[in-house]
Coordinates of C-alpha atoms in Angstrom, one line a residue:
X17 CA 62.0 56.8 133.0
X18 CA 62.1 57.1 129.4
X19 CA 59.2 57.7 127.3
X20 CA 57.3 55.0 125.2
X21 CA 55.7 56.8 122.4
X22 CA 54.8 53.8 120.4
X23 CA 51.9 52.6 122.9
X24 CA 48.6 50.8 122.5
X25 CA 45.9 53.8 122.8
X26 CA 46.8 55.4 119.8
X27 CA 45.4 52.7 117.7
X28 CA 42.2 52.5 119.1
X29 CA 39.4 54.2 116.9
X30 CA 37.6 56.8 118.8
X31 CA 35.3 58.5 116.3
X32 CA 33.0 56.0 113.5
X33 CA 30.9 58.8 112.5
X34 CA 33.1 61.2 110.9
X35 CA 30.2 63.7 110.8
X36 CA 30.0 63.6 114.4
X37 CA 33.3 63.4 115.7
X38 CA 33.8 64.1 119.7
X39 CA 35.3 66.7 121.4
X40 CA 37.8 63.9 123.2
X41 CA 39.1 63.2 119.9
X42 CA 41.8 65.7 120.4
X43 CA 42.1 64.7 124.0
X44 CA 42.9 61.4 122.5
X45 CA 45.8 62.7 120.3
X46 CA 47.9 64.2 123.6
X47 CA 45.8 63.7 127.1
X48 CA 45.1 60.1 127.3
X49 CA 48.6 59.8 126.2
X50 CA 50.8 61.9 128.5
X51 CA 48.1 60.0 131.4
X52 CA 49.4 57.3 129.9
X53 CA 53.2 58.0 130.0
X54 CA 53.4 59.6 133.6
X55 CA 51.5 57.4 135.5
X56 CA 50.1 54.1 133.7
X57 CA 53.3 53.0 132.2
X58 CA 55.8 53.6 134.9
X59 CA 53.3 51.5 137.2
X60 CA 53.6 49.0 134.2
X61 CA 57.2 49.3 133.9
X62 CA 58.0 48.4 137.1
X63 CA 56.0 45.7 137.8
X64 CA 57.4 43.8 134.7
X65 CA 61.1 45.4 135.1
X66 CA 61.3 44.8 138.8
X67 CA 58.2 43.5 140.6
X68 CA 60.6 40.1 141.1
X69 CA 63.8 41.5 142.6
X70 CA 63.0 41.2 146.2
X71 CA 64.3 39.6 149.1
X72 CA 61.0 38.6 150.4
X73 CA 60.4 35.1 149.1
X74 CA 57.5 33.0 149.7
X75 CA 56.1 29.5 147.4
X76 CA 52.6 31.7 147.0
X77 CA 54.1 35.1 147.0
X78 CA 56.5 34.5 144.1
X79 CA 54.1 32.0 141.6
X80 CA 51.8 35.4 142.1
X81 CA 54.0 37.9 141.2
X82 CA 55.7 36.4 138.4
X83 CA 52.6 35.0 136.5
X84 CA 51.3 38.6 136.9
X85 CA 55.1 39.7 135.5
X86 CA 55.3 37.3 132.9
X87 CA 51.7 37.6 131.8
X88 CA 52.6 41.4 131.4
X89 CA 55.8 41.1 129.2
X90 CA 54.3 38.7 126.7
X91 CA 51.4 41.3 126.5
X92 CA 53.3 44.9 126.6
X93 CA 56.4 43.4 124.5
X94 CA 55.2 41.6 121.6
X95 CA 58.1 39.2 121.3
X96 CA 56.5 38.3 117.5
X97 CA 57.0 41.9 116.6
X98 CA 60.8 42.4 116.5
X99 CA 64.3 40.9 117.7
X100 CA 64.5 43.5 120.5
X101 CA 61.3 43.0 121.9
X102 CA 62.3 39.5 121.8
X103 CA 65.1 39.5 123.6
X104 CA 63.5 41.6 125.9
X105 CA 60.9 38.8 126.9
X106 CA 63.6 36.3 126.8
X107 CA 65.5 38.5 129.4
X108 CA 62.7 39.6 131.5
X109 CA 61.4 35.8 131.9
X110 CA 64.5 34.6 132.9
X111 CA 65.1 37.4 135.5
X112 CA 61.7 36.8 136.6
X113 CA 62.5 32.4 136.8
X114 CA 65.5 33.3 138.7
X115 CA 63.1 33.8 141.9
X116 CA 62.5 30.2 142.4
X117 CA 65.9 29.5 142.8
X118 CA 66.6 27.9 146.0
X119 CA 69.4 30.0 148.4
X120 CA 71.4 26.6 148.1
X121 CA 72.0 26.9 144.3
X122 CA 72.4 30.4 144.1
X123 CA 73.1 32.9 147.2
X124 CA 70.1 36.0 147.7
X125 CA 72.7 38.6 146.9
X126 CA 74.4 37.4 144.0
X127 CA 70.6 36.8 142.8
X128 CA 69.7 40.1 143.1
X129 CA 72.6 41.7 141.6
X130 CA 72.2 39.0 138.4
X131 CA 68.1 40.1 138.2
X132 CA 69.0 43.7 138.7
X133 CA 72.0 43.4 135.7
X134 CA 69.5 41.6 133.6
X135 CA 66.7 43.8 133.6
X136 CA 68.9 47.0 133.7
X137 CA 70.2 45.7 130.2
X138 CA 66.4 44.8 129.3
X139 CA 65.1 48.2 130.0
X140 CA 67.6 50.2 128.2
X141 CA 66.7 47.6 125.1
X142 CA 63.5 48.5 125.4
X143 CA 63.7 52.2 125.2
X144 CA 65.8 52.1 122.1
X145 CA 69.3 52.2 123.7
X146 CA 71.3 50.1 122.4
X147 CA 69.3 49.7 118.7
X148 CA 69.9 54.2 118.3
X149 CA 73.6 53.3 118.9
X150 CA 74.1 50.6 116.3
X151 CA 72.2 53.0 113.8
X152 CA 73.9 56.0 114.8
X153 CA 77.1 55.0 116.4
X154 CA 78.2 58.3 118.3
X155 CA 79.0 59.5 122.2
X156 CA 75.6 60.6 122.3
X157 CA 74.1 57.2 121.3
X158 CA 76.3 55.5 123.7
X159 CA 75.3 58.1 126.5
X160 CA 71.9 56.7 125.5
X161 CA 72.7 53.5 126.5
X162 CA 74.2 54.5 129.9
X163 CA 71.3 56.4 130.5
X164 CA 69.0 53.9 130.3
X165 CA 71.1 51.4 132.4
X166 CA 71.6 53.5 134.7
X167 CA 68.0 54.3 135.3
X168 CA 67.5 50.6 135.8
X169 CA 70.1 50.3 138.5
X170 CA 68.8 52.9 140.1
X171 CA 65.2 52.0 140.1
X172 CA 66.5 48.8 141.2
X173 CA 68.4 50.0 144.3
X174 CA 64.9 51.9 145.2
X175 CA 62.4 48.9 144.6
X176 CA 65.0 46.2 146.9
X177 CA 65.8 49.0 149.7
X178 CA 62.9 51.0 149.7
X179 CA 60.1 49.3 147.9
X180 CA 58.0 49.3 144.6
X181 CA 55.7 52.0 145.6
X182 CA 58.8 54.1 145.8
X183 CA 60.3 53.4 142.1
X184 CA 57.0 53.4 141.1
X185 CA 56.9 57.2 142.3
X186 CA 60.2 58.2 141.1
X187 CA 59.6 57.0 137.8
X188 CA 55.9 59.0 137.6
X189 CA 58.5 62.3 138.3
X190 CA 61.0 61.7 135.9
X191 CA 58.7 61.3 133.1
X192 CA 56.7 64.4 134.3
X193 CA 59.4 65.8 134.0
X194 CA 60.9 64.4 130.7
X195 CA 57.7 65.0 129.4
X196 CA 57.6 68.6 130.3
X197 CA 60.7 69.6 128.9
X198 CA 59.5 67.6 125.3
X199 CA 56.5 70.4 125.6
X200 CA 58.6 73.4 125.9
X201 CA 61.8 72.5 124.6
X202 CA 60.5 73.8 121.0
X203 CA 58.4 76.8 120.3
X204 CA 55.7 76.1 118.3
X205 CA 55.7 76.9 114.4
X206 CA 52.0 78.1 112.9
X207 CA 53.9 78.8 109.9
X208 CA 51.8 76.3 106.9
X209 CA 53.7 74.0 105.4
X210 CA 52.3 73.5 101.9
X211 CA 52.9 71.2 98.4
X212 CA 50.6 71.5 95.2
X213 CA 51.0 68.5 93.1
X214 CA 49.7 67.5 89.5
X215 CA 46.8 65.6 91.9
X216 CA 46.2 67.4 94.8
X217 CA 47.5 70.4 97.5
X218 CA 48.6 69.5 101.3
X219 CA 48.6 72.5 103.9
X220 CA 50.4 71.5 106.9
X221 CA 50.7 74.1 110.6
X222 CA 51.2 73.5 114.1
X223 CA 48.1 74.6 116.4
X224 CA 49.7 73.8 119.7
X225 CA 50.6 71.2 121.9
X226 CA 46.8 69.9 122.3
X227 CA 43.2 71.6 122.7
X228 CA 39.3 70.1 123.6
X229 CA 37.7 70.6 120.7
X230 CA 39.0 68.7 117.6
X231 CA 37.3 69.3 113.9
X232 CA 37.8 66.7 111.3
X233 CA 36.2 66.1 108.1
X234 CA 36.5 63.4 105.1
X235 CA 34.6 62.9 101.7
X236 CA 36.2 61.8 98.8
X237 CA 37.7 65.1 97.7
X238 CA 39.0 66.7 101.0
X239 CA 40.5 65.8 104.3
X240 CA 40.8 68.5 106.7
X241 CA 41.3 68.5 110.8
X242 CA 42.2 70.7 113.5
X243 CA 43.9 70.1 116.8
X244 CA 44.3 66.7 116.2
X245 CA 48.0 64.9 115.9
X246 CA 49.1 63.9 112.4
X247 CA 49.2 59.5 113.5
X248 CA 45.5 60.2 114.7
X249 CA 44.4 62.0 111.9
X250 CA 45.9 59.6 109.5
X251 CA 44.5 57.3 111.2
X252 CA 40.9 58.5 111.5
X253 CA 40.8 58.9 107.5
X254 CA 42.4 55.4 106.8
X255 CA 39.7 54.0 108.8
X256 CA 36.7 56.2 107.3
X257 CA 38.5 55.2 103.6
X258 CA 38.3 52.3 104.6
X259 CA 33.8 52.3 104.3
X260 CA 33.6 53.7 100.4
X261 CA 34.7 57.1 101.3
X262 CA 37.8 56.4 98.7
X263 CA 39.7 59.5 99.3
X264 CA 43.1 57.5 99.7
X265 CA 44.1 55.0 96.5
X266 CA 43.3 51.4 97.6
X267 CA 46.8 50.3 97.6
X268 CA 48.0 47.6 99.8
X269 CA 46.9 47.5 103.4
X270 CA 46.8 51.4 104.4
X271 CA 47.2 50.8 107.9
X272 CA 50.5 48.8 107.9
X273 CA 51.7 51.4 105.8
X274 CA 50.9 53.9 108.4
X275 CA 52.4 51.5 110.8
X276 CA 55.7 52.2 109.5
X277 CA 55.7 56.2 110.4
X278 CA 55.3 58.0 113.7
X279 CA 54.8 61.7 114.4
X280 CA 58.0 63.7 115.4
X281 CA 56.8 65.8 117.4
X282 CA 54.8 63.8 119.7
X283 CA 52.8 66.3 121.7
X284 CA 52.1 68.6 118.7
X285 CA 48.6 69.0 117.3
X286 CA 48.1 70.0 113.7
X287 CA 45.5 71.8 111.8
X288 CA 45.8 69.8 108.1
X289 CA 43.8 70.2 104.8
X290 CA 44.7 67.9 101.6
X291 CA 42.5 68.7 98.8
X292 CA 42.3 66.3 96.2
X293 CA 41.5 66.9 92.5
X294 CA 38.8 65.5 90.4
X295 CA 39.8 61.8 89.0
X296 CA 42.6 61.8 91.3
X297 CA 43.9 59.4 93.4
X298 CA 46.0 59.8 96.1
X299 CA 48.5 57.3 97.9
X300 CA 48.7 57.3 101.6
X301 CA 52.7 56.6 101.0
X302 CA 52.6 60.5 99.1
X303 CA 51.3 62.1 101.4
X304 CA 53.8 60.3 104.6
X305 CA 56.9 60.7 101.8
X306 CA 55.9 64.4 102.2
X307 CA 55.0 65.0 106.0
X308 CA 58.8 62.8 106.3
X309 CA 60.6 65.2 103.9
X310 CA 59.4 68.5 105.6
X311 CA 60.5 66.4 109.3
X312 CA 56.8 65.8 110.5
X313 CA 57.4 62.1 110.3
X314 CA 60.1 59.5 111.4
X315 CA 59.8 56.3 109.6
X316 CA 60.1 53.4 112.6
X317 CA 60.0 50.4 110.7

């Protein structure tokens, strides 16, 4: 029900000739991600949060359903990458174990309600529940928490009584819907955001929430796009200064250090233009200290 924002497709390169870049560059930014959060991931979601709590047991059903879960988990949640998305394997796998669990040893019913507790707990973990509450202790943070639980409980009362197709459907609306208010709930600001330093000069401004046609452009003085989001565009150039372009200073890996930072706004699109002196060079970590002060950028990490 919640929305994932840290998700596979933004890392994947769409343009290698910067000269040339396609028009579904900015797509990539915004469309193939809000596809992503209405319908891919709630389909996702619930076949690894609650595929497995069902009543209808069979020896070939189950080994099918949860090899398909687990294999899932271990894919979508990293369990390498963090203490939550650790203990959000280790609580989805034994959820998921808890199928092929004889009626003798444990009653349906009080299986259910332990598989449905389990992953309720899970879920809200993995949307940042319970982690924004130790960070920010507050009513809201703790309303966080309930939220998400909550959401689980109810998803699970749909999947057991009514099916998966049907969870699967309620969660496409409520992140339509989530999603829609994230793309109206702020107007958006054309107003440039600019710095000049000793080494170069960064121009920052809102161009919408996305467009078709994105323009972007690298050489070893200048970095300039349109209608592209700030984690794609930062991105792009890290990968293009990555083949001698040597816009950014080669300090230490640049892409773990853009690892660290996501874009605020998530559905925004920017139109951006750094202009860098002659003999200058610039560090990736400048310009994300920047875009962070000015509340473009979160660091996640």
């Amino acid at each position: 029900m919640a929305l994932i924002f840290a998700n596979p497709l933004q890392n994947i390169k769409f343009a290698q000739d910067v000269n040339n870049v396609p028009e579904s560059l900015a797509f990539t930014s915004n469309i193939y991600l809000i596809l992503f959060v209405i319908f891919l991931q709630p389909a996702l979601e619930e076949l690894m949060f609650r595929w497995h709590i069902t009543s209808k047991n069979t020896k070939k059903r189950n080994i099918f359903i949860t090899s398909i879960s687990a294999v899932l988990v271990v894919l979508f949640f990293n369990p390498f990458q963090s203490i939550i998305n650790f203990l959000v394997v280790f609580s989805l796998l034994v959820s998921i174990s808890l199928i092929f669990l004889k009626e003798k040893r444990l009653k349906l019913n009080r299986r259910l309600s332990i598989q449905i507790i389990i992953t309720s707990i899970a879920f809200s973990f993995s949307h940042g529940g319970p982690l924004s509450f130790f960070l920010n202790p507050s009513i809201a943070g703790f309303s966080f928490i309930l939220f998400f639980m909550g959401s689980g409980f109810l998803l699970s009362y749909l999947r057991v009584n009514y099916g998966l197709i049907w969870a699967i459907l309620f969660h496409f609306t409520t992140n339509a819907i989530v999603l829609s208010f994230s793309f109206y709930s702020e107007n958006i600001d054309k107003t440039p955001i600019s710095f000049q330093s000793d080494c170069y000069t960064i121009e920052v401004a809102e161009s919408g929430n996305f467009d078709n046609i994105a323009h972007f452009s690298i050489d070893y003085k200048n970095l300039k796009w349109k209608t592209l989001n700030l984690k794609t565009g930062l991105e792009e150039a890290v990968y293009v200064n990555n083949f001698d372009v040597n816009f950014f200073d080669n300090e230490a890996n640049l892409d773990s250090v853009l690892d660290n930072y996501s874009q605020k706004k998530q559905f925004r699109v920017y139109q951006v233009d750094i202009q860098k002196k002659d003999s200058c060079k610039i560090r990736l970590q400048e310009i994300l200290d920047f875009l962070e002060k000015e509340k473009l950028m979160v660091r996640v990490k």
